[in-house]
Amino acid sequence: MTHVVRLENVSKSFGSSEAAAHPVLTDLDLDIAAGEYVAIMGRSGSGKSTLLNIIAGLLRPTTGLVEVCGQRLDGRSEEEAAKFRLAHVGFVFQAFHLLPRLTVWENVAVPLILRRGRGPGRGRGPGVEERARAELDRLGLAQVADRRPAGLSGGQQQRVAIARALVTDPPLLAADEPTGNLDASSTEEILQAFDEVRSRYHATILVVTHDEQVAARAESRRYVVDGRISATSPQSAGLAK
C-alpha cells in the first residue's frame, strides 16, 4: 500500500521557551493511503488543525518524522516547504482567502503563476488562463470566471478556493473546516465538489471538521484525542457540535 502521508512520533508545542511550552501533539503516528478520503475530527483545541498544517508543510513539528508524497518535510526551510506545497498539496481554508481585486479565474491562476516564478517570460504565460478556466468549468463555475469574489455566494467562493487548490493537480487536498462559514445548502455544494474531486482526480483528501454531515462523506475518520490519533471516538473526546 502506498502512503501519501506518514507521520512518526510527531510532537508539536507552542511557547517562547521550554518551560512555557504548551504541548498540542505528542508522539503522534498517522498513515494515510493514496486515494483515501479521511475526516480528521476532535474537540476544539485538540490540535487537529495543527496536525493538518504540519502535513501541509505550513508548520514544522517540534520533533518527529513527517513524510508526504514520499518526501521528508520536517526540517525543511519555509521556502523549501512552500515550493513543496505548490507541487504536491492543495489547501482549502475556512475563510476562502480569495483576493478581492482579482477576478475569479485570476484567483484560481495564482498557484500556477507562483509556480512559474518571477522574471522575464514567466508569470502569466501561455496556458495559465486556459488552465484556470478549465478548472472552474469542471467545478461548474465557468459562468462566474470573470466576476470578482465579492459578487459570489459563500458556496461559490469556497468552490473557487477548491478550484485554486486543484489547478496544479496536487496528489493531496487538505481542507481545514471548509464548510465552517457556510449554510446547509452551500455545505452540500462543497461536499458534492469533494465527491467530484475524489471520482475525477483520485486525489487523497484530508478534511478537518466538526460537522458530522461533512465527516459522513469521508470513507474513514481519525480522531485527535490527547494529542494522539485514535481510530474511534471515546466519550472523553468531547466533540463539539
PDB file of C-alpha atoms in Angstrom:
ATOM      1  CA  MET A   1       0.000   0.000   0.000  1.00  0.00           C
ATOM      2  CA  THR A   2       1.332   3.425  -0.982  1.00  0.00           C
ATOM      3  CA  HIS A   3       1.091   6.042   1.731  1.00  0.00           C
ATOM      4  CA  VAL A   4       0.721   9.700   0.803  1.00  0.00           C
ATOM      5  CA  VAL A   5       1.069  10.762   4.445  1.00  0.00           C
ATOM      6  CA  ARG A   6       3.286   9.143   7.067  1.00  0.00           C
ATOM      7  CA  LEU A   7       3.923  10.672  10.480  1.00  0.00           C
ATOM      8  CA  GLU A   8       6.020   9.023  13.189  1.00  0.00           C
ATOM      9  CA  ASN A   9       6.405  10.252  16.772  1.00  0.00           C
ATOM     10  CA  VAL A  10       5.324  13.766  15.820  1.00  0.00           C
ATOM     11  CA  SER A  11       5.076  16.277  18.640  1.00  0.00           C
ATOM     12  CA  LYS A  12       4.241  19.963  18.483  1.00  0.00           C
ATOM     13  CA  SER A  13       4.465  22.505  21.265  1.00  0.00           C
ATOM     14  CA  PHE A  14       3.872  26.235  21.242  1.00  0.00           C
ATOM     15  CA  GLY A  15       5.617  28.695  23.522  1.00  0.00           C
ATOM     16  CA  SER A  16       8.597  31.028  23.719  1.00  0.00           C
ATOM     17  CA  SER A  17      10.626  28.757  25.963  1.00  0.00           C
ATOM     18  CA  GLU A  18      10.830  25.126  27.020  1.00  0.00           C
ATOM     19  CA  ALA A  19       9.461  25.998  30.457  1.00  0.00           C
ATOM     20  CA  ALA A  20       6.465  27.819  28.935  1.00  0.00           C
ATOM     21  CA  ALA A  21       5.856  25.341  26.108  1.00  0.00           C
ATOM     22  CA  HIS A  22       2.286  24.177  25.595  1.00  0.00           C
ATOM     23  CA  PRO A  23       2.162  20.680  24.046  1.00  0.00           C
ATOM     24  CA  VAL A  24      -0.573  20.172  21.419  1.00  0.00           C
ATOM     25  CA  LEU A  25       0.512  16.945  19.720  1.00  0.00           C
ATOM     26  CA  THR A  26       2.512  14.221  21.485  1.00  0.00           C
ATOM     27  CA  ASP A  27       4.286  11.278  19.813  1.00  0.00           C
ATOM     28  CA  LEU A  28       1.566  11.122  17.159  1.00  0.00           C
ATOM     29  CA  ASP A  29       1.627   8.453  14.438  1.00  0.00           C
ATOM     30  CA  LEU A  30      -0.502   8.636  11.279  1.00  0.00           C
ATOM     31  CA  ASP A  31      -0.636   6.838   7.923  1.00  0.00           C
ATOM     32  CA  ILE A  32      -2.927   7.898   5.070  1.00  0.00           C
ATOM     33  CA  ALA A  33      -3.071   5.750   1.937  1.00  0.00           C
ATOM     34  CA  ALA A  34      -3.064   7.135  -1.585  1.00  0.00           C
ATOM     35  CA  GLY A  35      -6.590   7.977  -2.727  1.00  0.00           C
ATOM     36  CA  GLU A  36      -8.075   7.829   0.779  1.00  0.00           C
ATOM     37  CA  TYR A  37     -10.755  10.330   1.862  1.00  0.00           C
ATOM     38  CA  VAL A  38     -10.296  10.999   5.573  1.00  0.00           C
ATOM     39  CA  ALA A  39     -12.117  13.233   8.038  1.00  0.00           C
ATOM     40  CA  ILE A  40      -9.964  14.428  10.938  1.00  0.00           C
ATOM     41  CA  MET A  41     -12.090  15.184  13.975  1.00  0.00           C
ATOM     42  CA  GLY A  42     -11.677  16.172  17.607  1.00  0.00           C
ATOM     43  CA  ARG A  43     -12.850  18.655  20.186  1.00  0.00           C
ATOM     44  CA  SER A  44     -11.972  22.338  19.863  1.00  0.00           C
ATOM     45  CA  GLY A  45      -8.327  22.882  20.733  1.00  0.00           C
ATOM     46  CA  SER A  46      -7.429  19.213  20.283  1.00  0.00           C
ATOM     47  CA  GLY A  47      -4.778  20.010  17.683  1.00  0.00           C
ATOM     48  CA  LYS A  48      -6.476  18.765  14.517  1.00  0.00           C
ATOM     49  CA  SER A  49      -5.807  21.980  12.568  1.00  0.00           C
ATOM     50  CA  THR A  50      -2.222  21.964  13.848  1.00  0.00           C
ATOM     51  CA  LEU A  51      -1.912  18.417  12.543  1.00  0.00           C
ATOM     52  CA  LEU A  52      -3.230  19.391   9.108  1.00  0.00           C
ATOM     53  CA  ASN A  53      -0.874  22.371   8.946  1.00  0.00           C
ATOM     54  CA  ILE A  54       2.082  20.112   9.728  1.00  0.00           C
ATOM     55  CA  ILE A  55       1.033  17.676   6.990  1.00  0.00           C
ATOM     56  CA  ALA A  56       0.746  20.564   4.511  1.00  0.00           C
ATOM     57  CA  GLY A  57       4.132  21.987   5.479  1.00  0.00           C
ATOM     58  CA  LEU A  58       2.641  25.170   6.931  1.00  0.00           C
ATOM     59  CA  LEU A  59       4.040  24.272  10.377  1.00  0.00           C
ATOM     60  CA  ARG A  60       7.167  22.398  11.385  1.00  0.00           C
ATOM     61  CA  PRO A  61       6.842  19.756  14.085  1.00  0.00           C
ATOM     62  CA  THR A  62       8.813  20.187  17.283  1.00  0.00           C
ATOM     63  CA  THR A  63      10.013  16.599  16.917  1.00  0.00           C
ATOM     64  CA  GLY A  64       9.220  13.612  14.728  1.00  0.00           C
ATOM     65  CA  LEU A  65       9.146  12.473  11.104  1.00  0.00           C
ATOM     66  CA  VAL A  66       6.769  13.969   8.538  1.00  0.00           C
ATOM     67  CA  GLU A  67       6.718  12.323   5.117  1.00  0.00           C
ATOM     68  CA  VAL A  68       4.285  13.480   2.425  1.00  0.00           C
ATOM     69  CA  CYS A  69       4.200  12.059  -1.110  1.00  0.00           C
ATOM     70  CA  GLY A  70       7.379  10.153  -0.337  1.00  0.00           C
ATOM     71  CA  GLN A  71       9.358  13.239   0.725  1.00  0.00           C
ATOM     72  CA  ARG A  72      10.504  14.361   4.157  1.00  0.00           C
ATOM     73  CA  LEU A  73       9.045  17.711   5.256  1.00  0.00           C
ATOM     74  CA  ASP A  74      10.331  18.046   8.804  1.00  0.00           C
ATOM     75  CA  GLY A  75      13.484  20.117   8.861  1.00  0.00           C
ATOM     76  CA  ARG A  76      12.804  21.957   5.601  1.00  0.00           C
ATOM     77  CA  SER A  77      13.080  25.714   5.465  1.00  0.00           C
ATOM     78  CA  GLU A  78       9.936  27.811   4.914  1.00  0.00           C
ATOM     79  CA  GLU A  79      10.997  28.452   1.323  1.00  0.00           C
ATOM     80  CA  GLU A  80      11.562  24.754   0.639  1.00  0.00           C
ATOM     81  CA  ALA A  81       8.225  23.863   2.257  1.00  0.00           C
ATOM     82  CA  ALA A  82       6.433  26.485   0.131  1.00  0.00           C
ATOM     83  CA  LYS A  83       7.899  25.022  -3.051  1.00  0.00           C
ATOM     84  CA  PHE A  84       6.819  21.562  -1.941  1.00  0.00           C
ATOM     85  CA  ARG A  85       3.240  22.736  -1.302  1.00  0.00           C
ATOM     86  CA  LEU A  86       2.961  24.302  -4.743  1.00  0.00           C
ATOM     87  CA  ALA A  87       3.815  20.973  -6.323  1.00  0.00           C
ATOM     88  CA  HIS A  88       2.105  18.489  -4.003  1.00  0.00           C
ATOM     89  CA  VAL A  89      -0.562  19.988  -1.717  1.00  0.00           C
ATOM     90  CA  GLY A  90      -3.748  21.925  -2.418  1.00  0.00           C
ATOM     91  CA  PHE A  91      -5.033  23.719   0.698  1.00  0.00           C
ATOM     92  CA  VAL A  92      -8.605  24.908   1.265  1.00  0.00           C
ATOM     93  CA  PHE A  93      -9.186  27.322   4.156  1.00  0.00           C
ATOM     94  CA  GLN A  94     -12.381  28.005   6.093  1.00  0.00           C
ATOM     95  CA  ALA A  95     -12.237  31.720   5.232  1.00  0.00           C
ATOM     96  CA  PHE A  96     -11.742  31.259   1.432  1.00  0.00           C
ATOM     97  CA  HIS A  97      -8.803  33.750   1.258  1.00  0.00           C
ATOM     98  CA  LEU A  98      -9.676  34.929  -2.249  1.00  0.00           C
ATOM     99  CA  LEU A  99      -8.019  38.134  -3.456  1.00  0.00           C
ATOM    100  CA  PRO A 100     -10.792  40.738  -3.875  1.00  0.00           C
ATOM    101  CA  ARG A 101      -9.131  42.763  -6.633  1.00  0.00           C
ATOM    102  CA  LEU A 102      -8.605  39.736  -8.877  1.00  0.00           C
ATOM    103  CA  THR A 103     -11.265  38.073 -10.986  1.00  0.00           C
ATOM    104  CA  VAL A 104     -12.314  34.540 -10.159  1.00  0.00           C
ATOM    105  CA  TRP A 105     -10.144  32.979 -12.860  1.00  0.00           C
ATOM    106  CA  GLU A 106      -7.178  35.117 -11.797  1.00  0.00           C
ATOM    107  CA  ASN A 107      -7.582  33.853  -8.212  1.00  0.00           C
ATOM    108  CA  VAL A 108      -7.530  30.270  -9.455  1.00  0.00           C
ATOM    109  CA  ALA A 109      -4.432  31.010 -11.560  1.00  0.00           C
ATOM    110  CA  VAL A 110      -2.369  32.283  -8.603  1.00  0.00           C
ATOM    111  CA  PRO A 111      -0.666  28.906  -7.824  1.00  0.00           C
ATOM    112  CA  LEU A 112       0.240  28.483 -11.499  1.00  0.00           C
ATOM    113  CA  ILE A 113       1.785  31.959 -11.583  1.00  0.00           C
ATOM    114  CA  LEU A 114       3.704  31.332  -8.345  1.00  0.00           C
ATOM    115  CA  ARG A 115       4.982  28.005  -9.610  1.00  0.00           C
ATOM    116  CA  ARG A 116       6.311  29.612 -12.804  1.00  0.00           C
ATOM    117  CA  GLY A 117       8.126  32.199 -10.708  1.00  0.00           C
ATOM    118  CA  ARG A 118       9.043  35.751 -11.456  1.00  0.00           C
ATOM    119  CA  GLY A 119      11.150  37.305 -14.165  1.00  0.00           C
ATOM    120  CA  PRO A 120      11.064  37.796 -17.949  1.00  0.00           C
ATOM    121  CA  GLY A 121       8.857  35.302 -19.733  1.00  0.00           C
ATOM    122  CA  ARG A 122       7.369  33.963 -16.526  1.00  0.00           C
ATOM    123  CA  GLY A 123       4.138  34.549 -14.613  1.00  0.00           C
ATOM    124  CA  ARG A 124       1.099  34.894 -16.853  1.00  0.00           C
ATOM    125  CA  GLY A 125       2.442  32.824 -19.721  1.00  0.00           C
ATOM    126  CA  PRO A 126       0.554  30.837 -22.354  1.00  0.00           C
ATOM    127  CA  GLY A 127      -1.946  28.379 -20.956  1.00  0.00           C
ATOM    128  CA  VAL A 128      -2.371  29.901 -17.492  1.00  0.00           C
ATOM    129  CA  GLU A 129      -5.768  31.466 -18.138  1.00  0.00           C
ATOM    130  CA  GLU A 130      -6.955  28.428 -20.091  1.00  0.00           C
ATOM    131  CA  ARG A 131      -5.936  26.088 -17.270  1.00  0.00           C
ATOM    132  CA  ALA A 132      -7.687  28.220 -14.634  1.00  0.00           C
ATOM    133  CA  ARG A 133     -10.876  28.498 -16.678  1.00  0.00           C
ATOM    134  CA  ALA A 134     -10.877  24.746 -17.354  1.00  0.00           C
ATOM    135  CA  GLU A 135     -10.666  24.038 -13.608  1.00  0.00           C
ATOM    136  CA  LEU A 136     -13.582  26.385 -12.951  1.00  0.00           C
ATOM    137  CA  ASP A 137     -15.593  24.684 -15.674  1.00  0.00           C
ATOM    138  CA  ARG A 138     -15.013  21.270 -14.078  1.00  0.00           C
ATOM    139  CA  LEU A 139     -16.484  22.606 -10.829  1.00  0.00           C
ATOM    140  CA  GLY A 140     -19.469  24.227 -12.550  1.00  0.00           C
ATOM    141  CA  LEU A 141     -18.187  27.791 -12.224  1.00  0.00           C
ATOM    142  CA  ALA A 142     -17.398  28.775 -15.812  1.00  0.00           C
ATOM    143  CA  GLN A 143     -20.176  31.399 -15.771  1.00  0.00           C
ATOM    144  CA  VAL A 144     -18.545  33.362 -12.916  1.00  0.00           C
ATOM    145  CA  ALA A 145     -14.925  33.256 -14.151  1.00  0.00           C
ATOM    146  CA  ASP A 146     -14.789  36.975 -14.962  1.00  0.00           C
ATOM    147  CA  ARG A 147     -16.521  38.226 -11.809  1.00  0.00           C
ATOM    148  CA  ARG A 148     -14.933  39.448  -8.596  1.00  0.00           C
ATOM    149  CA  PRO A 149     -15.227  37.199  -5.496  1.00  0.00           C
ATOM    150  CA  ALA A 150     -17.478  39.702  -3.669  1.00  0.00           C
ATOM    151  CA  GLY A 151     -20.253  39.016  -6.182  1.00  0.00           C
ATOM    152  CA  LEU A 152     -20.392  35.295  -5.373  1.00  0.00           C
ATOM    153  CA  SER A 153     -22.227  33.313  -2.711  1.00  0.00           C
ATOM    154  CA  GLY A 154     -20.266  31.673   0.096  1.00  0.00           C
ATOM    155  CA  GLY A 155     -20.613  28.267  -1.533  1.00  0.00           C
ATOM    156  CA  GLN A 156     -19.369  29.620  -4.861  1.00  0.00           C
ATOM    157  CA  GLN A 157     -16.397  31.310  -3.198  1.00  0.00           C
ATOM    158  CA  GLN A 158     -15.404  28.082  -1.493  1.00  0.00           C
ATOM    159  CA  ARG A 159     -15.678  26.167  -4.773  1.00  0.00           C
ATOM    160  CA  VAL A 160     -13.394  28.790  -6.331  1.00  0.00           C
ATOM    161  CA  ALA A 161     -10.958  28.107  -3.482  1.00  0.00           C
ATOM    162  CA  ILE A 162     -11.179  24.385  -4.257  1.00  0.00           C
ATOM    163  CA  ALA A 163     -10.504  25.090  -7.942  1.00  0.00           C
ATOM    164  CA  ARG A 164      -7.459  27.127  -6.916  1.00  0.00           C
ATOM    165  CA  ALA A 165      -6.239  24.244  -4.737  1.00  0.00           C
ATOM    166  CA  LEU A 166      -6.634  21.744  -7.590  1.00  0.00           C
ATOM    167  CA  VAL A 167      -5.289  23.771 -10.521  1.00  0.00           C
ATOM    168  CA  THR A 168      -1.764  22.356 -10.124  1.00  0.00           C
ATOM    169  CA  ASP A 169      -3.065  18.747  -9.966  1.00  0.00           C
ATOM    170  CA  PRO A 170      -1.735  18.068  -6.442  1.00  0.00           C
ATOM    171  CA  PRO A 171      -1.873  14.482  -5.147  1.00  0.00           C
ATOM    172  CA  LEU A 172      -3.074  15.727  -1.730  1.00  0.00           C
ATOM    173  CA  LEU A 173      -6.009  18.041  -0.982  1.00  0.00           C
ATOM    174  CA  ALA A 174      -6.099  19.378   2.589  1.00  0.00           C
ATOM    175  CA  ALA A 175      -9.151  21.293   3.825  1.00  0.00           C
ATOM    176  CA  ASP A 176      -9.491  22.974   7.227  1.00  0.00           C
ATOM    177  CA  GLU A 177     -13.147  23.371   8.279  1.00  0.00           C
ATOM    178  CA  PRO A 178     -14.126  24.110   4.644  1.00  0.00           C
ATOM    179  CA  THR A 179     -17.847  24.407   5.471  1.00  0.00           C
ATOM    180  CA  GLY A 180     -17.473  26.279   8.760  1.00  0.00           C
ATOM    181  CA  ASN A 181     -18.718  29.582   7.287  1.00  0.00           C
ATOM    182  CA  LEU A 182     -21.451  28.119   5.072  1.00  0.00           C
ATOM    183  CA  ASP A 183     -25.165  27.401   5.358  1.00  0.00           C
ATOM    184  CA  ALA A 184     -26.631  23.932   4.761  1.00  0.00           C
ATOM    185  CA  SER A 185     -27.208  24.454   1.036  1.00  0.00           C
ATOM    186  CA  SER A 186     -23.682  25.734   0.436  1.00  0.00           C
ATOM    187  CA  THR A 187     -22.257  22.935   2.580  1.00  0.00           C
ATOM    188  CA  GLU A 188     -23.881  20.400   0.275  1.00  0.00           C
ATOM    189  CA  GLU A 189     -22.300  22.191  -2.718  1.00  0.00           C
ATOM    190  CA  ILE A 190     -18.863  21.742  -1.180  1.00  0.00           C
ATOM    191  CA  LEU A 191     -19.475  18.102  -0.295  1.00  0.00           C
ATOM    192  CA  GLN A 192     -20.506  17.421  -3.876  1.00  0.00           C
ATOM    193  CA  ALA A 193     -17.349  19.181  -5.047  1.00  0.00           C
ATOM    194  CA  PHE A 194     -15.224  16.905  -2.856  1.00  0.00           C
ATOM    195  CA  ASP A 195     -17.084  13.871  -4.229  1.00  0.00           C
ATOM    196  CA  GLU A 196     -16.242  15.106  -7.735  1.00  0.00           C
ATOM    197  CA  VAL A 197     -12.592  15.594  -6.756  1.00  0.00           C
ATOM    198  CA  ARG A 198     -12.450  12.052  -5.459  1.00  0.00           C
ATOM    199  CA  SER A 199     -14.010  10.478  -8.542  1.00  0.00           C
ATOM    200  CA  ARG A 200     -12.271  12.605 -11.165  1.00  0.00           C
ATOM    201  CA  TYR A 201      -8.812  13.231  -9.718  1.00  0.00           C
ATOM    202  CA  HIS A 202      -8.314  10.242  -7.405  1.00  0.00           C
ATOM    203  CA  ALA A 203      -6.612  12.657  -5.015  1.00  0.00           C
ATOM    204  CA  THR A 204      -6.067  11.923  -1.355  1.00  0.00           C
ATOM    205  CA  ILE A 205      -8.403  14.173   0.673  1.00  0.00           C
ATOM    206  CA  LEU A 206      -7.945  15.212   4.305  1.00  0.00           C
ATOM    207  CA  VAL A 207     -10.738  17.298   5.827  1.00  0.00           C
ATOM    208  CA  VAL A 208     -10.622  18.756   9.324  1.00  0.00           C
ATOM    209  CA  THR A 209     -14.197  19.202  10.515  1.00  0.00           C
ATOM    210  CA  HIS A 210     -16.568  19.347  13.482  1.00  0.00           C
ATOM    211  CA  ASP A 211     -19.527  18.662  11.203  1.00  0.00           C
ATOM    212  CA  GLU A 212     -20.948  15.130  11.191  1.00  0.00           C
ATOM    213  CA  GLN A 213     -22.534  15.798   7.787  1.00  0.00           C
ATOM    214  CA  VAL A 214     -19.111  16.524   6.343  1.00  0.00           C
ATOM    215  CA  ALA A 215     -17.410  13.614   8.089  1.00  0.00           C
ATOM    216  CA  ALA A 216     -20.093  11.194   6.885  1.00  0.00           C
ATOM    217  CA  ARG A 217     -18.947  11.690   3.267  1.00  0.00           C
ATOM    218  CA  ALA A 218     -15.399  10.516   4.061  1.00  0.00           C
ATOM    219  CA  GLU A 219     -14.535   6.834   3.879  1.00  0.00           C
ATOM    220  CA  SER A 220     -12.782   6.875   7.250  1.00  0.00           C
ATOM    221  CA  ARG A 221     -12.204   9.065  10.282  1.00  0.00           C
ATOM    222  CA  ARG A 222      -9.270   9.796  12.526  1.00  0.00           C
ATOM    223  CA  TYR A 223      -9.779  11.444  15.915  1.00  0.00           C
ATOM    224  CA  VAL A 224      -7.238  13.643  17.660  1.00  0.00           C
ATOM    225  CA  VAL A 225      -7.504  12.746  21.341  1.00  0.00           C
ATOM    226  CA  ASP A 226      -4.982  13.834  23.967  1.00  0.00           C
ATOM    227  CA  GLY A 227      -2.522  14.832  21.282  1.00  0.00           C
ATOM    228  CA  ARG A 228      -2.562  11.466  19.534  1.00  0.00           C
ATOM    229  CA  ILE A 229      -4.538   9.742  16.784  1.00  0.00           C
ATOM    230  CA  SER A 230      -7.402   7.405  17.611  1.00  0.00           C
ATOM    231  CA  ALA A 231      -9.498   5.391  15.147  1.00  0.00           C
ATOM    232  CA  THR A 232     -12.501   5.612  17.465  1.00  0.00           C
ATOM    233  CA  SER A 233     -14.225   8.467  19.261  1.00  0.00           C
ATOM    234  CA  PRO A 234     -14.438   7.818  23.012  1.00  0.00           C
ATOM    235  CA  GLN A 235     -16.899   9.866  25.013  1.00  0.00           C
ATOM    236  CA  SER A 236     -13.954  11.677  26.578  1.00  0.00           C
ATOM    237  CA  ALA A 237     -13.105  13.208  23.183  1.00  0.00           C
ATOM    238  CA  GLY A 238     -15.943  15.694  23.726  1.00  0.00           C
ATOM    239  CA  LEU A 239     -16.540  16.530  20.076  1.00  0.00           C
ATOM    240  CA  ALA A 240     -18.112  19.929  19.541  1.00  0.00           C
ATOM    241  CA  LYS A 241     -21.341  20.051  17.580  1.00  0.00           C
TER     242      LYS A 241
END
